[in-house]
mmCIF file of C-alpha atoms in Angstrom:
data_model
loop_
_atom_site.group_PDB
_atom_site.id
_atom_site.type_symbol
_atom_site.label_atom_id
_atom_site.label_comp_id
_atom_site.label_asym_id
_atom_site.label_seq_id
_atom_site.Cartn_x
_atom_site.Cartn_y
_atom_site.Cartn_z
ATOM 1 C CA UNK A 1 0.000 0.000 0.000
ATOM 2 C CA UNK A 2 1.237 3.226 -0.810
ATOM 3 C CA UNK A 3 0.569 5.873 2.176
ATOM 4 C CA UNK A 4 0.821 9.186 0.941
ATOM 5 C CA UNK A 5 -2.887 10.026 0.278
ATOM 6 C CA UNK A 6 -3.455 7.419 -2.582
ATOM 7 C CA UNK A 7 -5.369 5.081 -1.225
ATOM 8 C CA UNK A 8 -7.860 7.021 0.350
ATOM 9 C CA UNK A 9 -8.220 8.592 -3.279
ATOM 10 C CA UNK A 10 -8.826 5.560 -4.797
ATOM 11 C CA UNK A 11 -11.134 4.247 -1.995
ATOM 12 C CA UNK A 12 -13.209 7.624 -2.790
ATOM 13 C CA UNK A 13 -13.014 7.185 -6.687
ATOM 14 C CA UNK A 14 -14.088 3.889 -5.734
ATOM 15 C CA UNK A 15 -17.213 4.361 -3.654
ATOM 16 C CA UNK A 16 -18.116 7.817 -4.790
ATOM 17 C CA UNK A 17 -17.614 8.051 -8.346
ATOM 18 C CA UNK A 18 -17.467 4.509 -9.420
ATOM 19 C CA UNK A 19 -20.254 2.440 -6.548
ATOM 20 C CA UNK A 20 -22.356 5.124 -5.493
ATOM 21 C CA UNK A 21 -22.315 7.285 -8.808
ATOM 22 C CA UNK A 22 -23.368 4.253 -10.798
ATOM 23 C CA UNK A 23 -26.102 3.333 -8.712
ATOM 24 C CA UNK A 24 -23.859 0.106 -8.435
ATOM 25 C CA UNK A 25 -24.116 -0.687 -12.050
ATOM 26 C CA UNK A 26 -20.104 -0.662 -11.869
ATOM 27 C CA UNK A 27 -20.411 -3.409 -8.495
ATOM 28 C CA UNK A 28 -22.606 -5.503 -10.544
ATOM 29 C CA UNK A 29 -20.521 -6.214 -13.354
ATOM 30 C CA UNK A 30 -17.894 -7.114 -10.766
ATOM 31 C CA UNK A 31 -19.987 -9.340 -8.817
ATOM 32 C CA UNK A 32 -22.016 -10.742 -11.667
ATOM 33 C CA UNK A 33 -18.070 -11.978 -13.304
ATOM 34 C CA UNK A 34 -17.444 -13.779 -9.958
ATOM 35 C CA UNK A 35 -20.894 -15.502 -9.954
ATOM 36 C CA UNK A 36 -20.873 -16.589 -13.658
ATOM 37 C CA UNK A 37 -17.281 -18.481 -12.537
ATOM 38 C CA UNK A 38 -18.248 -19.769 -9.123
ATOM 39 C CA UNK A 39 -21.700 -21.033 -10.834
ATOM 40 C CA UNK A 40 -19.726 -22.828 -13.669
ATOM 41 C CA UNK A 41 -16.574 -24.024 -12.057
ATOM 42 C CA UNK A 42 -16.390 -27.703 -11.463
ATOM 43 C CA UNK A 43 -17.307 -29.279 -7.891
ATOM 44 C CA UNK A 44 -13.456 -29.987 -7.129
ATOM 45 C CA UNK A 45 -12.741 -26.278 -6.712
ATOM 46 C CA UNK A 46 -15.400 -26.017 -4.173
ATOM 47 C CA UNK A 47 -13.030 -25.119 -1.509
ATOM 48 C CA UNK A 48 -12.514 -22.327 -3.309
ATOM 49 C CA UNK A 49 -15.578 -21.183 -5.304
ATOM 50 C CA UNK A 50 -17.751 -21.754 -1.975
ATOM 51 C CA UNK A 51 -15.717 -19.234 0.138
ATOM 52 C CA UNK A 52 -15.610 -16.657 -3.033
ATOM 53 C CA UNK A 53 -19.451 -17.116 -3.403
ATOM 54 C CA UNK A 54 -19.950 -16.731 0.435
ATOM 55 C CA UNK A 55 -17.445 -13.394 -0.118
ATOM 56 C CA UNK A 56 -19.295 -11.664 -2.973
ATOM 57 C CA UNK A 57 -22.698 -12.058 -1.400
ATOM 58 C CA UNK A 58 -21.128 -10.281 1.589
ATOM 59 C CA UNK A 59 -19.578 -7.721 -0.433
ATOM 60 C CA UNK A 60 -23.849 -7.763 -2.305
ATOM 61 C CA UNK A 61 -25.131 -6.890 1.552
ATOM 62 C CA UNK A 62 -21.890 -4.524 1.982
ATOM 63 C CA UNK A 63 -22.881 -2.498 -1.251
ATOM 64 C CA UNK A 64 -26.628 -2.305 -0.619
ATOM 65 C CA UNK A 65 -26.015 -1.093 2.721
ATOM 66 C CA UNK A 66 -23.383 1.847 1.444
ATOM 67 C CA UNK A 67 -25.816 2.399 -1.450
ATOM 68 C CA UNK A 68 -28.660 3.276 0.858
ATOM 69 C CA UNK A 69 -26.644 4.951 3.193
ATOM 70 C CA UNK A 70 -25.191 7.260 0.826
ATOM 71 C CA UNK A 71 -28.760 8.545 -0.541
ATOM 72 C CA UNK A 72 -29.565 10.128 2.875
ATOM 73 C CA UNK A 73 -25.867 10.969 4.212
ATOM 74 C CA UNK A 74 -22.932 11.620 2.241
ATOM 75 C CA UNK A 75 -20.525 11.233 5.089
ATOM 76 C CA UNK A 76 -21.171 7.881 4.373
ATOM 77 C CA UNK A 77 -18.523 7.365 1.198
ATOM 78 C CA UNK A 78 -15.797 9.075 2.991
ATOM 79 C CA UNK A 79 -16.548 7.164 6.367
ATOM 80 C CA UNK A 80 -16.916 3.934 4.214
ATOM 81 C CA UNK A 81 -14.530 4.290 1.571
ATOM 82 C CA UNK A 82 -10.826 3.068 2.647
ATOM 83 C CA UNK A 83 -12.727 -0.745 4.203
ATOM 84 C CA UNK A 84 -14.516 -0.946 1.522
ATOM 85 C CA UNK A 85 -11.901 -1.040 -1.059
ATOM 86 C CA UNK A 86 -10.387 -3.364 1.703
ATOM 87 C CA UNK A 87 -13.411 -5.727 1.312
ATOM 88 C CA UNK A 88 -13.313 -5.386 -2.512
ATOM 89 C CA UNK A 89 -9.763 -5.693 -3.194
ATOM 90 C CA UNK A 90 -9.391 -8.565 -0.860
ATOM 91 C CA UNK A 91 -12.753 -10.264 -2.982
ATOM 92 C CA UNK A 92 -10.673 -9.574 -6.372
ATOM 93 C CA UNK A 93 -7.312 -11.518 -5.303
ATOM 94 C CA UNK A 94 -10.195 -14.294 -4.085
ATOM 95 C CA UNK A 95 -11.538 -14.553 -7.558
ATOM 96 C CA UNK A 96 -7.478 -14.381 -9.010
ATOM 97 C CA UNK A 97 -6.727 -16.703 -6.712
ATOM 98 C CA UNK A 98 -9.242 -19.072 -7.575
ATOM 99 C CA UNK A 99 -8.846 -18.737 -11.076
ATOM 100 C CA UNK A 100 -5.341 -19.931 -10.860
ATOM 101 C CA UNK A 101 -6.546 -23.079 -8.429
ATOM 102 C CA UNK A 102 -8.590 -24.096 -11.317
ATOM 103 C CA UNK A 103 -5.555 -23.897 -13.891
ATOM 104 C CA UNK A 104 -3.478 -25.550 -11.674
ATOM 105 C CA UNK A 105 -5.741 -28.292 -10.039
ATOM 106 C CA UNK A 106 -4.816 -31.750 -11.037
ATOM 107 C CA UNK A 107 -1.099 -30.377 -12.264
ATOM 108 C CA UNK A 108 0.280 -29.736 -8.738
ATOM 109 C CA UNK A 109 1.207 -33.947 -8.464
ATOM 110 C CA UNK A 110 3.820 -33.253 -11.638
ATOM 111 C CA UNK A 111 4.690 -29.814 -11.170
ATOM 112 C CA UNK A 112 6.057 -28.469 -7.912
ATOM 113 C CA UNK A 113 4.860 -24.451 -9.815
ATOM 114 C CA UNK A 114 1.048 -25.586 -9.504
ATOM 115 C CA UNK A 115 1.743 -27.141 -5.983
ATOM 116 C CA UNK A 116 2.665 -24.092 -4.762
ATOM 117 C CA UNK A 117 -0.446 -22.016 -6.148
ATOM 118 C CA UNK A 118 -2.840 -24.455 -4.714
ATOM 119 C CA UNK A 119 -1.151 -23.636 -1.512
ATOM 120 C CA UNK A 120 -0.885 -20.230 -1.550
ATOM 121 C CA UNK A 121 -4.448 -20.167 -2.407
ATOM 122 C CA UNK A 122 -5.141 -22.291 0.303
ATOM 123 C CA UNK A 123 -3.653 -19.890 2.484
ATOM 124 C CA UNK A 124 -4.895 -16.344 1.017
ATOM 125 C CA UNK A 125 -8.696 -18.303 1.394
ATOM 126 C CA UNK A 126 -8.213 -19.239 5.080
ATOM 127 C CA UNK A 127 -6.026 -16.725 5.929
ATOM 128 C CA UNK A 128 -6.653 -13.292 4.050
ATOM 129 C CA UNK A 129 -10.249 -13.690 2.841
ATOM 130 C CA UNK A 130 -11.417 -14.114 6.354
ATOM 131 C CA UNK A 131 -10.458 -10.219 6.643
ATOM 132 C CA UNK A 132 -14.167 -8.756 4.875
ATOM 133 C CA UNK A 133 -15.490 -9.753 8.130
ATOM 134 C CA UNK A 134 -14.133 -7.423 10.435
ATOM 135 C CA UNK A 135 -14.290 -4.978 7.358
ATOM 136 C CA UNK A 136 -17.640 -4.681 6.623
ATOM 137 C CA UNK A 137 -18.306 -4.384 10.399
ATOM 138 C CA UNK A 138 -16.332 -1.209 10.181
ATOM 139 C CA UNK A 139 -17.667 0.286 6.956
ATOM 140 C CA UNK A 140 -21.139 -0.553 8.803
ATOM 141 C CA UNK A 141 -20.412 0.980 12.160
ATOM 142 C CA UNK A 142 -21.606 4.287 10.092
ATOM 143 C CA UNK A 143 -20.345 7.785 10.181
ATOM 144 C CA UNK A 144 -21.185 8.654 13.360
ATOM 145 C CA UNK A 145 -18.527 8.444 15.351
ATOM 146 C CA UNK A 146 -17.016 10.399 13.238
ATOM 147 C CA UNK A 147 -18.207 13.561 13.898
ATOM 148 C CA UNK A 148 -18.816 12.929 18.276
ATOM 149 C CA UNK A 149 -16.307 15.308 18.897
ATOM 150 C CA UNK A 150 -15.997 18.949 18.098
ATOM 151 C CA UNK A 151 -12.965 21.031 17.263
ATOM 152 C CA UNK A 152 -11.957 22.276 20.953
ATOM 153 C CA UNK A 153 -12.134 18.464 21.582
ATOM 154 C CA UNK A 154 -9.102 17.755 19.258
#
């Protein structure tokens, strides 16, 4: 991550110009990729495509929420923005990661190369993924608590 102002940039582009100013038209050709691949990969990657399914619908009930919240209070994209590019981004190295499970599944027994993809998606899936969690309960603790103190109180 690069900490000199980008990433909350992109986290606004993000939610403001590209969720919320979309009406989450953008979010929906995202999610709608990830279905169409979990819904047509075969059952041996289900260790994988179950957890990315289980990921995008709670990155679905992430966007709602910010989409709703956003119509009545725009203190809501700034408040939400830098977890919820968390939560995205780590949903898009899921779906990467996944892809290369299935182009590597059944090849890691002659080839030490797709060994060591399985595993590392292994890892990023019980590892990494886990992370929306804690996210999302942060992007939906609101924007309140932003604003409970007032300038003297700094």
């Amino acid at each position: 991550q690069i900490y000199e102002g980008t990433n909350g940039i992109q986290a606004l582009d993000l939610v403001g110009r590209k969720i919320v100013g979309t009406g989450g038209a953008f979010y929906n050709l995202f999610a709608d990729e990830i279905r169409h691949f979990t819904g047509t990969a075969s059952a041996d990657l289900a260790e994988f495509t179950k957890p990315l399914n289980d990921a995008v619908t709670t990155l679905d009930e992430l966007t709602a929420w910010l989409l709703d919240r956003a119509k009545n209070n725009p203190n809501e994209i700034g408040a939400a923005s830098v977890e919820y590019l968390q939560v995205f981004g780590y949903v898009a190295y899921a779906y990467m990661w996944a892809l290369m499970a299935k182009a590597a599944f059944g090849k890691e027994a002659q080839d030490d190369f797709y060994a060591s993809k399985l595993g590392t998606a292994r890892f990023y899936f019980a590892r990494l993924l886990p992370r929306i969690h804690s996210l999302s309960a942060s992007v939906k603790a609101g924007s309140e608590s932003l604003y409970l103190l007032d300038a003297a109180q700094f």
